[in-house]
């Protein structure tokens, strides 16, 4: 009405809203079209509840936002629906950010594993070596983790270039290629994030589970963040693209 719109609703997983000055809201108009409504954090009727209790990604503060007749100026509206009525790189951009986060968690976990094995872990009784870092099975496992992390990073960089091309020339072909490249990177970064954060404890040993080291944060963060969107669907998207020439769904989750 007039120079503003009225927004009502409730949203969980409102990452960062508790600390934000502006709260972005995806709202539907009377025609069912999606808009981005940017509300002031202190707007009357806007309540942020600190109820994010996940065991991982704790500092994202992804709690609940309640909207009770919140007024948003029309100058703070973005027609989000227009972003998907033609090919754009929006979905690929959204997804590649998630893949990069998972790769970062994996690399941090591998670094922590190497440091712990070098400085704190003890050699197994049957290994025949004096130090944990001399254990041939540990050496092999570290090599495998680094290899898979490097492969995931290479595919992520390839995906970044595909996204750049889709941004520069957004059409059905370039956008689909970007989505596929990002889906591939999302699969590999998810796998190495889960594997590396789990292997950390296997290779570093029982002492690594002590609360004082807080190493479980890597697994908790990886396990939580990789649930952002299920990678099992990515395999089907890839297969349908390569086998049947079917482009990925045109939205932010693929």
GROMACS .gro file of C-alpha atoms in nm:
model
  254
    1UNK     CA    1   0.000   0.000   0.000
    2UNK     CA    2   0.133   0.341  -0.091
    3UNK     CA    3   0.509   0.351  -0.072
    4UNK     CA    4   0.551   0.017   0.107
    5UNK     CA    5   0.437  -0.346   0.115
    6UNK     CA    6   0.323  -0.559   0.409
    7UNK     CA    7   0.505  -0.887   0.473
    8UNK     CA    8   0.387  -1.172   0.695
    9UNK     CA    9   0.535  -1.513   0.762
   10UNK     CA   10   0.785  -1.724   0.949
   11UNK     CA   11   1.125  -1.858   0.843
   12UNK     CA   12   1.372  -2.095   1.005
   13UNK     CA   13   1.734  -2.121   0.883
   14UNK     CA   14   1.761  -1.743   0.878
   15UNK     CA   15   2.140  -1.741   0.873
   16UNK     CA   16   2.295  -1.427   1.017
   17UNK     CA   17   1.966  -1.250   1.083
   18UNK     CA   18   2.034  -1.219   1.455
   19UNK     CA   19   2.335  -0.996   1.387
   20UNK     CA   20   2.216  -0.826   1.068
   21UNK     CA   21   2.117  -0.463   1.019
   22UNK     CA   22   1.907  -0.559   0.717
   23UNK     CA   23   1.711  -0.883   0.682
   24UNK     CA   24   1.651  -1.016   0.328
   25UNK     CA   25   1.315  -1.190   0.292
   26UNK     CA   26   1.186  -1.400   0.004
   27UNK     CA   27   0.817  -1.308  -0.019
   28UNK     CA   28   0.537  -1.397  -0.259
   29UNK     CA   29   0.304  -1.138  -0.406
   30UNK     CA   30  -0.064  -1.189  -0.483
   31UNK     CA   31   0.031  -1.348  -0.814
   32UNK     CA   32   0.261  -1.602  -0.649
   33UNK     CA   33   0.578  -1.434  -0.775
   34UNK     CA   34   0.887  -1.428  -0.555
   35UNK     CA   35   1.036  -1.096  -0.445
   36UNK     CA   36   1.332  -1.011  -0.225
   37UNK     CA   37   1.211  -0.774   0.043
   38UNK     CA   38   1.494  -0.610   0.240
   39UNK     CA   39   1.357  -0.525   0.584
   40UNK     CA   40   1.520  -0.318   0.853
   41UNK     CA   41   1.628  -0.536   1.146
   42UNK     CA   42   1.444  -0.305   1.386
   43UNK     CA   43   1.123  -0.282   1.183
   44UNK     CA   44   0.806  -0.315   1.395
   45UNK     CA   45   0.671  -0.669   1.373
   46UNK     CA   46   1.006  -0.827   1.280
   47UNK     CA   47   1.130  -1.064   1.551
   48UNK     CA   48   1.444  -1.276   1.537
   49UNK     CA   49   1.450  -1.576   1.772
   50UNK     CA   50   1.785  -1.723   1.875
   51UNK     CA   51   1.677  -2.088   1.850
   52UNK     CA   52   1.951  -2.231   1.627
   53UNK     CA   53   2.061  -2.544   1.818
   54UNK     CA   54   2.246  -2.744   1.553
   55UNK     CA   55   2.564  -2.923   1.663
   56UNK     CA   56   2.749  -2.763   1.370
   57UNK     CA   57   2.774  -2.424   1.200
   58UNK     CA   58   2.682  -2.272   1.534
   59UNK     CA   59   2.798  -1.919   1.457
   60UNK     CA   60   2.570  -1.890   1.153
   61UNK     CA   61   2.292  -1.816   1.403
   62UNK     CA   62   2.040  -1.968   1.163
   63UNK     CA   63   1.737  -1.921   1.386
   64UNK     CA   64   1.379  -1.815   1.325
   65UNK     CA   65   1.245  -1.487   1.189
   66UNK     CA   66   0.883  -1.394   1.258
   67UNK     CA   67   0.712  -1.137   1.036
   68UNK     CA   68   0.393  -0.978   1.164
   69UNK     CA   69   0.267  -0.707   0.927
   70UNK     CA   70   0.620  -0.584   0.864
   71UNK     CA   71   0.636  -0.275   0.642
   72UNK     CA   72   0.903  -0.282   0.372
   73UNK     CA   73   0.959   0.025   0.152
   74UNK     CA   74   0.902  -0.043  -0.216
   75UNK     CA   75   1.251   0.095  -0.276
   76UNK     CA   76   1.375  -0.214  -0.087
   77UNK     CA   77   1.210  -0.466  -0.320
   78UNK     CA   78   1.393  -0.675  -0.579
   79UNK     CA   79   1.190  -0.880  -0.831
   80UNK     CA   80   1.356  -1.213  -0.764
   81UNK     CA   81   1.122  -1.398  -0.999
   82UNK     CA   82   1.286  -1.221  -1.292
   83UNK     CA   83   1.609  -1.399  -1.211
   84UNK     CA   84   1.461  -1.728  -1.325
   85UNK     CA   85   1.243  -1.635  -1.621
   86UNK     CA   86   1.555  -1.651  -1.837
   87UNK     CA   87   1.894  -1.823  -1.805
   88UNK     CA   88   2.117  -1.665  -1.539
   89UNK     CA   89   2.417  -1.780  -1.337
   90UNK     CA   90   2.239  -1.712  -1.007
   91UNK     CA   91   2.187  -2.077  -0.914
   92UNK     CA   92   2.543  -2.177  -0.998
   93UNK     CA   93   2.679  -1.884  -0.798
   94UNK     CA   94   2.468  -1.980  -0.499
   95UNK     CA   95   2.587  -2.340  -0.518
   96UNK     CA   96   2.957  -2.280  -0.575
   97UNK     CA   97   2.973  -2.079  -0.253
   98UNK     CA   98   2.855  -2.387  -0.063
   99UNK     CA   99   3.112  -2.606  -0.237
  100UNK     CA  100   3.391  -2.364  -0.146
  101UNK     CA  101   3.289  -2.369   0.220
  102UNK     CA  102   3.301  -2.749   0.227
  103UNK     CA  103   3.643  -2.757   0.063
  104UNK     CA  104   3.770  -2.507   0.319
  105UNK     CA  105   3.651  -2.729   0.603
  106UNK     CA  106   3.820  -3.030   0.445
  107UNK     CA  107   4.154  -2.854   0.399
  108UNK     CA  108   4.148  -2.724   0.756
  109UNK     CA  109   4.077  -3.075   0.886
  110UNK     CA  110   4.365  -3.223   0.686
  111UNK     CA  111   4.601  -2.955   0.816
  112UNK     CA  112   4.491  -3.032   1.172
  113UNK     CA  113   4.544  -3.404   1.110
  114UNK     CA  114   4.898  -3.354   0.983
  115UNK     CA  115   4.987  -3.127   1.273
  116UNK     CA  116   4.844  -3.362   1.534
  117UNK     CA  117   5.014  -3.670   1.390
  118UNK     CA  118   5.346  -3.486   1.381
  119UNK     CA  119   5.328  -3.345   1.732
  120UNK     CA  120   5.096  -3.550   1.954
  121UNK     CA  121   5.003  -3.892   1.814
  122UNK     CA  122   5.189  -4.207   1.915
  123UNK     CA  123   5.302  -4.490   1.691
  124UNK     CA  124   5.098  -4.809   1.703
  125UNK     CA  125   5.263  -5.095   1.891
  126UNK     CA  126   5.290  -5.322   1.586
  127UNK     CA  127   5.408  -5.056   1.343
  128UNK     CA  128   5.778  -5.107   1.410
  129UNK     CA  129   5.841  -4.732   1.401
  130UNK     CA  130   5.915  -4.476   1.670
  131UNK     CA  131   5.683  -4.196   1.561
  132UNK     CA  132   5.325  -4.181   1.432
  133UNK     CA  133   5.434  -3.983   1.129
  134UNK     CA  134   5.649  -4.280   1.022
  135UNK     CA  135   5.354  -4.522   1.013
  136UNK     CA  136   5.319  -4.635   0.648
  137UNK     CA  137   4.941  -4.665   0.672
  138UNK     CA  138   4.913  -4.313   0.809
  139UNK     CA  139   5.144  -4.187   0.536
  140UNK     CA  140   4.925  -4.355   0.274
  141UNK     CA  141   4.606  -4.213   0.423
  142UNK     CA  142   4.742  -3.858   0.435
  143UNK     CA  143   4.848  -3.889   0.072
  144UNK     CA  144   4.502  -4.008  -0.024
  145UNK     CA  145   4.333  -3.719   0.160
  146UNK     CA  146   4.558  -3.458   0.000
  147UNK     CA  147   4.502  -3.611  -0.343
  148UNK     CA  148   4.124  -3.600  -0.308
  149UNK     CA  149   4.130  -3.248  -0.168
  150UNK     CA  150   4.348  -3.131  -0.457
  151UNK     CA  151   4.115  -3.300  -0.707
  152UNK     CA  152   3.813  -3.135  -0.547
  153UNK     CA  153   3.988  -2.798  -0.556
  154UNK     CA  154   4.077  -2.841  -0.925
  155UNK     CA  155   3.715  -2.921  -1.012
  156UNK     CA  156   3.601  -2.625  -0.801
  157UNK     CA  157   3.834  -2.393  -0.995
  158UNK     CA  158   3.703  -2.538  -1.322
  159UNK     CA  159   3.349  -2.470  -1.199
  160UNK     CA  160   3.445  -2.112  -1.116
  161UNK     CA  161   3.559  -2.055  -1.473
  162UNK     CA  162   3.231  -2.200  -1.603
  163UNK     CA  163   3.039  -1.966  -1.374
  164UNK     CA  164   3.243  -1.672  -1.505
  165UNK     CA  165   3.146  -1.764  -1.861
  166UNK     CA  166   2.779  -1.791  -1.764
  167UNK     CA  167   2.793  -1.448  -1.600
  168UNK     CA  168   2.958  -1.292  -1.904
  169UNK     CA  169   2.723  -1.455  -2.156
  170UNK     CA  170   2.415  -1.603  -1.984
  171UNK     CA  171   2.232  -1.838  -2.216
  172UNK     CA  172   2.084  -2.185  -2.189
  173UNK     CA  173   2.412  -2.356  -2.284
  174UNK     CA  174   2.655  -2.160  -2.066
  175UNK     CA  175   2.424  -2.166  -1.765
  176UNK     CA  176   2.371  -2.543  -1.792
  177UNK     CA  177   2.746  -2.597  -1.825
  178UNK     CA  178   2.803  -2.387  -1.514
  179UNK     CA  179   2.537  -2.577  -1.320
  180UNK     CA  180   2.690  -2.911  -1.419
  181UNK     CA  181   3.044  -2.803  -1.332
  182UNK     CA  182   2.929  -2.672  -0.995
  183UNK     CA  183   2.731  -2.991  -0.927
  184UNK     CA  184   3.047  -3.193  -0.989
  185UNK     CA  185   3.243  -2.974  -0.750
  186UNK     CA  186   2.966  -2.993  -0.490
  187UNK     CA  187   2.982  -3.373  -0.494
  188UNK     CA  188   3.359  -3.389  -0.458
  189UNK     CA  189   3.386  -3.119  -0.193
  190UNK     CA  190   3.109  -3.283   0.010
  191UNK     CA  191   3.282  -3.620  -0.005
  192UNK     CA  192   3.624  -3.488   0.097
  193UNK     CA  193   3.476  -3.272   0.373
  194UNK     CA  194   3.302  -3.570   0.534
  195UNK     CA  195   3.595  -3.805   0.475
  196UNK     CA  196   3.869  -3.570   0.596
  197UNK     CA  197   3.688  -3.464   0.911
  198UNK     CA  198   3.620  -3.829   0.998
  199UNK     CA  199   3.971  -3.952   0.914
  200UNK     CA  200   4.117  -3.685   1.140
  201UNK     CA  201   4.029  -3.891   1.447
  202UNK     CA  202   4.121  -4.225   1.296
  203UNK     CA  203   4.470  -4.106   1.206
  204UNK     CA  204   4.535  -3.875   1.501
  205UNK     CA  205   4.417  -4.127   1.759
  206UNK     CA  206   4.215  -4.123   2.078
  207UNK     CA  207   4.391  -3.818   2.219
  208UNK     CA  208   4.248  -3.610   1.935
  209UNK     CA  209   3.898  -3.656   2.079
  210UNK     CA  210   3.981  -3.460   2.395
  211UNK     CA  211   3.753  -3.158   2.430
  212UNK     CA  212   4.051  -2.928   2.482
  213UNK     CA  213   4.146  -2.969   2.115
  214UNK     CA  214   3.795  -2.898   1.982
  215UNK     CA  215   3.874  -3.094   1.667
  216UNK     CA  216   3.521  -3.227   1.644
  217UNK     CA  217   3.416  -2.883   1.523
  218UNK     CA  218   3.539  -2.972   1.174
  219UNK     CA  219   3.322  -3.284   1.152
  220UNK     CA  220   3.022  -3.106   1.305
  221UNK     CA  221   3.056  -2.815   1.064
  222UNK     CA  222   3.106  -3.043   0.763
  223UNK     CA  223   2.821  -3.276   0.853
  224UNK     CA  224   2.585  -2.983   0.904
  225UNK     CA  225   2.683  -2.770   0.605
  226UNK     CA  226   2.690  -3.056   0.354
  227UNK     CA  227   2.322  -3.113   0.431
  228UNK     CA  228   2.251  -2.776   0.269
  229UNK     CA  229   2.126  -2.961  -0.038
  230UNK     CA  230   2.149  -3.339  -0.097
  231UNK     CA  231   2.433  -3.439  -0.326
  232UNK     CA  232   2.257  -3.767  -0.409
  233UNK     CA  233   2.043  -3.558  -0.643
  234UNK     CA  234   2.353  -3.416  -0.807
  235UNK     CA  235   2.452  -3.757  -0.942
  236UNK     CA  236   2.114  -3.791  -1.112
  237UNK     CA  237   2.146  -3.441  -1.258
  238UNK     CA  238   2.488  -3.528  -1.401
  239UNK     CA  239   2.369  -3.859  -1.545
  240UNK     CA  240   2.064  -3.705  -1.706
  241UNK     CA  241   2.277  -3.431  -1.858
  242UNK     CA  242   2.551  -3.654  -1.998
  243UNK     CA  243   2.325  -3.944  -2.102
  244UNK     CA  244   2.001  -3.777  -2.207
  245UNK     CA  245   2.103  -3.415  -2.278
  246UNK     CA  246   1.865  -3.292  -2.007
  247UNK     CA  247   1.969  -2.962  -1.851
  248UNK     CA  248   1.956  -2.921  -1.472
  249UNK     CA  249   1.647  -2.768  -1.310
  250UNK     CA  250   1.656  -2.392  -1.328
  251UNK     CA  251   1.668  -2.280  -0.967
  252UNK     CA  252   1.912  -2.197  -0.688
  253UNK     CA  253   1.949  -2.556  -0.568
  254UNK     CA  254   2.106  -2.707  -0.878
   0.00000   0.00000   0.00000
